[in-house]
CSV table of C-alpha atoms in Angstrom, one decimal:
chain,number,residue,atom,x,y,z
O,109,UNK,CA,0.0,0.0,0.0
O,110,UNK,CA,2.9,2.8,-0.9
O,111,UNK,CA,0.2,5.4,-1.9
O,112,UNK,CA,-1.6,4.8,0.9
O,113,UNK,CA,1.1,4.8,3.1
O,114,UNK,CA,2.2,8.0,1.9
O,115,UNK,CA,-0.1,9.8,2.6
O,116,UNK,CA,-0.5,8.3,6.0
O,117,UNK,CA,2.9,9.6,6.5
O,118,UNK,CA,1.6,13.3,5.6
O,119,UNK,CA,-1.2,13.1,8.4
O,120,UNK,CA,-3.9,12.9,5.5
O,121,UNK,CA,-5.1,9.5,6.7
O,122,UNK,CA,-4.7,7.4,9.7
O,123,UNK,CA,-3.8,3.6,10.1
O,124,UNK,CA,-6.0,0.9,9.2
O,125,UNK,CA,-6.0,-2.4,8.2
O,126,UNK,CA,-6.5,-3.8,4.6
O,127,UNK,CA,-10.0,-5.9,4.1
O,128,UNK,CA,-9.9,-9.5,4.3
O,129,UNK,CA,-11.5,-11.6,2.1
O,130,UNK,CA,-11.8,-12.1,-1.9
O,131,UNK,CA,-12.5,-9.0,-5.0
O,132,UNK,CA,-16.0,-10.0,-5.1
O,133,UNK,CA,-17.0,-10.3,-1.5
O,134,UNK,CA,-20.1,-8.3,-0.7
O,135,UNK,CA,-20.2,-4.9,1.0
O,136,UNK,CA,-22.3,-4.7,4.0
O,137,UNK,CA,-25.0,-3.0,3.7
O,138,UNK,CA,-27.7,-2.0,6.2
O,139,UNK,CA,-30.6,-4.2,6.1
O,140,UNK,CA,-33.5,-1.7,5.4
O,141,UNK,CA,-31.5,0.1,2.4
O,142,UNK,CA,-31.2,-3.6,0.8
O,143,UNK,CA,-34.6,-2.8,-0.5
O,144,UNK,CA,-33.4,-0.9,-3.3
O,145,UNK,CA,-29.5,-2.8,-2.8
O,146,UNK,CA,-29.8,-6.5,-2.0
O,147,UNK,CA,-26.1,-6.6,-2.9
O,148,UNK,CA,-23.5,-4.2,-3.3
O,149,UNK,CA,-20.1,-6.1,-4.4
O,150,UNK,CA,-16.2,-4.7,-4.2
O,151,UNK,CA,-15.7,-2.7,-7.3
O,152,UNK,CA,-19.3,-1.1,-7.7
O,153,UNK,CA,-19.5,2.6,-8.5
O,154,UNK,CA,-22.5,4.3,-6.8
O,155,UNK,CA,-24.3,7.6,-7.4
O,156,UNK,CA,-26.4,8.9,-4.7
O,157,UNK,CA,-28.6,11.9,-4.9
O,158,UNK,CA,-31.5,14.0,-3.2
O,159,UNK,CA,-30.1,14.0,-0.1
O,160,UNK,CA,-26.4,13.5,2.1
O,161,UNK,CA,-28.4,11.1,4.3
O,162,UNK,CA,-28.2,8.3,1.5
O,163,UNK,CA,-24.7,8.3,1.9
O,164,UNK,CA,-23.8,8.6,5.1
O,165,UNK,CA,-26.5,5.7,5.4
O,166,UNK,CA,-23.9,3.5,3.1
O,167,UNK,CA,-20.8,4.5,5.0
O,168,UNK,CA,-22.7,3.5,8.6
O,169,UNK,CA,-23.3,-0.2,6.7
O,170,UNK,CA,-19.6,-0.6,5.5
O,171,UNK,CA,-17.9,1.0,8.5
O,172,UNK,CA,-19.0,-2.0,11.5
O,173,UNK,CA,-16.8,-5.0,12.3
O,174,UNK,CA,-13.6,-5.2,10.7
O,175,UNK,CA,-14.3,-3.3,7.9
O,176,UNK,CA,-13.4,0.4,7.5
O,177,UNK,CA,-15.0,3.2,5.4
O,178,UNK,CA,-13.6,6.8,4.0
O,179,UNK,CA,-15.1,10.0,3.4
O,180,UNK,CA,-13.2,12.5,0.7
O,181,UNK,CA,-14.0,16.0,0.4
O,182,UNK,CA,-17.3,16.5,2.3
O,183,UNK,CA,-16.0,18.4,5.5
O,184,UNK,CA,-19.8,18.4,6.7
O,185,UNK,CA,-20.1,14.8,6.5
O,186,UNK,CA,-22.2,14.2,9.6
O,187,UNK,CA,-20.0,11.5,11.7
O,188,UNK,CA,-23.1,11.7,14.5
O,189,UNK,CA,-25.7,11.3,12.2
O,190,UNK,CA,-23.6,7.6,10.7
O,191,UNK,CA,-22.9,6.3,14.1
O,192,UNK,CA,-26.5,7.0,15.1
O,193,UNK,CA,-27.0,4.5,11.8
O,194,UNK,CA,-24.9,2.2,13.3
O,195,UNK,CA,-21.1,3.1,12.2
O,196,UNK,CA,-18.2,2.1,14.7
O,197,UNK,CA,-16.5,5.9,14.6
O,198,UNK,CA,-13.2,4.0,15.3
O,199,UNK,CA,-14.1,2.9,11.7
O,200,UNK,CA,-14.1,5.7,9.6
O,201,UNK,CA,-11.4,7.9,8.0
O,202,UNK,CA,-12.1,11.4,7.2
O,203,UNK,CA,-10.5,13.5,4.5
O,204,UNK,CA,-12.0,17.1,4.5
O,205,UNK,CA,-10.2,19.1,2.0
O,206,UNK,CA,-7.6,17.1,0.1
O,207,UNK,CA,-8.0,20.0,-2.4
O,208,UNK,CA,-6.5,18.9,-6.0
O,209,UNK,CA,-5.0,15.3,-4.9
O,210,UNK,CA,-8.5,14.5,-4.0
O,211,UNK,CA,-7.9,12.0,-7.4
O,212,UNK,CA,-4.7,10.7,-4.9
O,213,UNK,CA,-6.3,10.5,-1.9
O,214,UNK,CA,-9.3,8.1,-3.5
O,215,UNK,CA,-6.9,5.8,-5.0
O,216,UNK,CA,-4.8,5.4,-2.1
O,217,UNK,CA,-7.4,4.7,0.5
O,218,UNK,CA,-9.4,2.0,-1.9
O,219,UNK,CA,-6.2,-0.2,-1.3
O,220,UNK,CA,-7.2,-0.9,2.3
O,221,UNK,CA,-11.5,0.2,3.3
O,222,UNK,CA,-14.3,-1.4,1.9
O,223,UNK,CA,-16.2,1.7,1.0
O,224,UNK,CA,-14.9,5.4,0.1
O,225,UNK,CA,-17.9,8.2,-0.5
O,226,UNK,CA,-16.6,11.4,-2.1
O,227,UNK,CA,-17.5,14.8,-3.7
O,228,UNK,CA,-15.2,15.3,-6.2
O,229,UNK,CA,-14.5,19.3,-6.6
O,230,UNK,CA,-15.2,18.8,-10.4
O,231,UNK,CA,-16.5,16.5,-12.6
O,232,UNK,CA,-13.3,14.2,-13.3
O,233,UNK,CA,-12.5,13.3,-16.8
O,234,UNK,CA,-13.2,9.9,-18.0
O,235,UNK,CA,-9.8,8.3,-18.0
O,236,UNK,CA,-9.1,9.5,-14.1
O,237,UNK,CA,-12.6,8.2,-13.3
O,238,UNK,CA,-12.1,4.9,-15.4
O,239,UNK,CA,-8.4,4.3,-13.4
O,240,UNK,CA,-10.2,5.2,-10.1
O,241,UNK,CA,-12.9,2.4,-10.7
O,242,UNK,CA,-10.8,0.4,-11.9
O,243,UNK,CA,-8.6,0.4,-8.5
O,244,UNK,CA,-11.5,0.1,-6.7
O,245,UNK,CA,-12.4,-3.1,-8.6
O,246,UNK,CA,-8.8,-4.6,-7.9
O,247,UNK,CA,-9.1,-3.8,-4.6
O,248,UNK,CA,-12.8,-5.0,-3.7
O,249,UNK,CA,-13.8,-1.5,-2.6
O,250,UNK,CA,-17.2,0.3,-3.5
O,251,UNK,CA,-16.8,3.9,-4.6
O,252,UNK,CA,-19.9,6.0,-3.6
O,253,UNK,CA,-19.8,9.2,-5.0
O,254,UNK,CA,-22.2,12.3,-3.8
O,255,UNK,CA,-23.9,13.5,-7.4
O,256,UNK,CA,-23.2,12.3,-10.9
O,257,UNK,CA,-20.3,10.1,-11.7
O,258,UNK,CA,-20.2,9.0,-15.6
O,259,UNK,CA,-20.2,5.2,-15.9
O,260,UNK,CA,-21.8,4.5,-12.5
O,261,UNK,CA,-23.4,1.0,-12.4
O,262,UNK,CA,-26.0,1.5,-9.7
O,263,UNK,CA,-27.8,5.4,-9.3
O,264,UNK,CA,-29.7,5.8,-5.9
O,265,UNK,CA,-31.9,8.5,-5.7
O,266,UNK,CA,-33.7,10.4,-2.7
O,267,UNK,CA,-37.8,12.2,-3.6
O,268,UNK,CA,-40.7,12.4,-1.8
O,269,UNK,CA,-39.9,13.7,1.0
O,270,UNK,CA,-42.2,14.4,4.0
O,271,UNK,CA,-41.1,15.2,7.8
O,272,UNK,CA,-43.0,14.0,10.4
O,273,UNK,CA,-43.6,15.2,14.0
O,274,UNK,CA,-44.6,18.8,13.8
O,275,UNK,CA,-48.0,19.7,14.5
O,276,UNK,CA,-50.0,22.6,13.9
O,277,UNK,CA,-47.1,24.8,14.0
O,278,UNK,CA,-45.5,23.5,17.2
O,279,UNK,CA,-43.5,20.1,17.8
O,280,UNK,CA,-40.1,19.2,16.8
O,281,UNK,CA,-39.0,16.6,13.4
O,282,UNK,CA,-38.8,13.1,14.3
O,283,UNK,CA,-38.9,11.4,11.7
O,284,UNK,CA,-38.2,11.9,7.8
O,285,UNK,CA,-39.7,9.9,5.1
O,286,UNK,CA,-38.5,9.5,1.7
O,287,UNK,CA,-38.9,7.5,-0.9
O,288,UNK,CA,-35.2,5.8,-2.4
O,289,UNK,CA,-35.3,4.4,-5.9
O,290,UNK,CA,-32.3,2.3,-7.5
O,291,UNK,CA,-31.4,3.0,-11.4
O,292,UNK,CA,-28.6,1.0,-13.1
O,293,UNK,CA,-27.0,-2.5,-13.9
O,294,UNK,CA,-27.4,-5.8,-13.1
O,295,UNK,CA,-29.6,-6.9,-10.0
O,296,UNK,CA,-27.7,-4.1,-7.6
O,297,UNK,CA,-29.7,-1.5,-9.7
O,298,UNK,CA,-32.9,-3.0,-11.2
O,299,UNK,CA,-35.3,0.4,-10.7
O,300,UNK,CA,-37.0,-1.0,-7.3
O,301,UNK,CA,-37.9,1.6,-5.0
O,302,UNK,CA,-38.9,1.8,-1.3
O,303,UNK,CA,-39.8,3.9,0.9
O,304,UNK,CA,-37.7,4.5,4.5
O,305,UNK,CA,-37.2,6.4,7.4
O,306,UNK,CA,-34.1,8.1,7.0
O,307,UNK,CA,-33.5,8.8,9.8
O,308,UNK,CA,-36.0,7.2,11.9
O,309,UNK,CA,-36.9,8.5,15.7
O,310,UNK,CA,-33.8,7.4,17.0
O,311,UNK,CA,-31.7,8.2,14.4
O,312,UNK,CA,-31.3,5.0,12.3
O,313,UNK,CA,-32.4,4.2,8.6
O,314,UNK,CA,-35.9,2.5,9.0
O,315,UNK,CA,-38.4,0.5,6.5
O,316,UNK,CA,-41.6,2.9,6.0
O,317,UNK,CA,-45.1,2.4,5.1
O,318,UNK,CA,-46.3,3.2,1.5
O,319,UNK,CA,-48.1,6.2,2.3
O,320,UNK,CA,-51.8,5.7,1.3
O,321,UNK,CA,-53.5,7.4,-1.3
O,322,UNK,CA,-56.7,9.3,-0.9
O,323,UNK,CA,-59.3,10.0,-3.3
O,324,UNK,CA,-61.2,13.1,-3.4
O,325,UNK,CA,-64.7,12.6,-4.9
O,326,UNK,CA,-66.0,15.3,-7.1
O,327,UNK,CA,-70.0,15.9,-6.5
């Protein structure tokens, strides 16, 4: 892992250990989200859209047990919000502003975690973003990355959205409700759609109820 290593040596990332376990060994995921993502294998490039919540919600399902998870170029990343998902903090490596090596700093930590989300700073050209999947692929990591990437197997996107807990002026937010749908290849991406709490009351991703429909009849 020289890249990686390097970099570690700069104070850019801090020690971790490299996954276990063959290229095509699944990516955790949490159980609600498996909806829309019954399997998300090493290698897969992820859009998410329509809200940050989708993929700090990924991170909090790779980041638990041994594995680890990375966050590039989103200082506001919200490290409460993934714990209260279920993320081991002792888990997750945080990159706020690696600036112009952000490119470097992707393909250096996808040697040794199991998921890495970043914002890129600008859309990257097609041959940077074809060498970063394909480290990713060697490497058994899934690359999540917040808005559009070109060539991304699997797009997850937020709508619907509806808070819950507020009254008639007065209450606080629970609760949000959202619908999630999957666009892509393969099974990992086959257009389902489900509706969750994210987050729930106590802070975790949550299956929902399909709202109901009412009819309004016309005299």
């Amino acid at each position: 892992m020289g890249a990686l290593d390097g970099l570690r040596r700069e104070g850019l990332v801090g020690p971790l250990a490299a996954p276990e376990g063959p290229e095509e060994e699944l990516v955790p995921v949490l159980p609600p989200l498996r909806a829309v993502l019954p399997r998300l294998r090493g290698g897969t490039v992820v859009s998410v859209g329509g809200s940050a919540a989708l993929g700090t919600a990924l991170v909090a399902g790779a980041a638990r047990g041994q594995e680890w998870a990375a966050v590039v170029g989103m200082p506001e990343f919200g490290v409460a919000a993934a714990v209260g998902m279920g993320a081991d903090p002792d888990r997750l490596l945080l990159v706020d502003a690696p600036g112009e090596r952000w490119a470097e700093v992707v393909a250096a930590l996808v040697e040794g975690v199991r998921l890495v989300l970043v914002r890129p700073p600008a859309r990257p050209a097609p041959t940077l973003a074809r060498r970063l999947v394909t480290l990713a692929r060697k490497n058994g990591c899934a690359l999540v990355a917040a808005g559009e990437w070109e060539g991304a197997q699997v797009r997850l996107t937020v709508s619907d959205t509806s808070w819950q807990g507020l009254g008639q002026g007065h209450g606080r937010l629970l609760s949000r409700r959202v619908r999630v749908t999957a666009a892509g290849r393969g099974a990992a991406g086959r257009g389902d759609s489900a509706w969750l709490l994210l987050p729930g009351p106590d802070g975790r991703i949550a299956s929902a109820p399909t709202p109901t429909r009412h009819l309004e009849v016309v005299a």
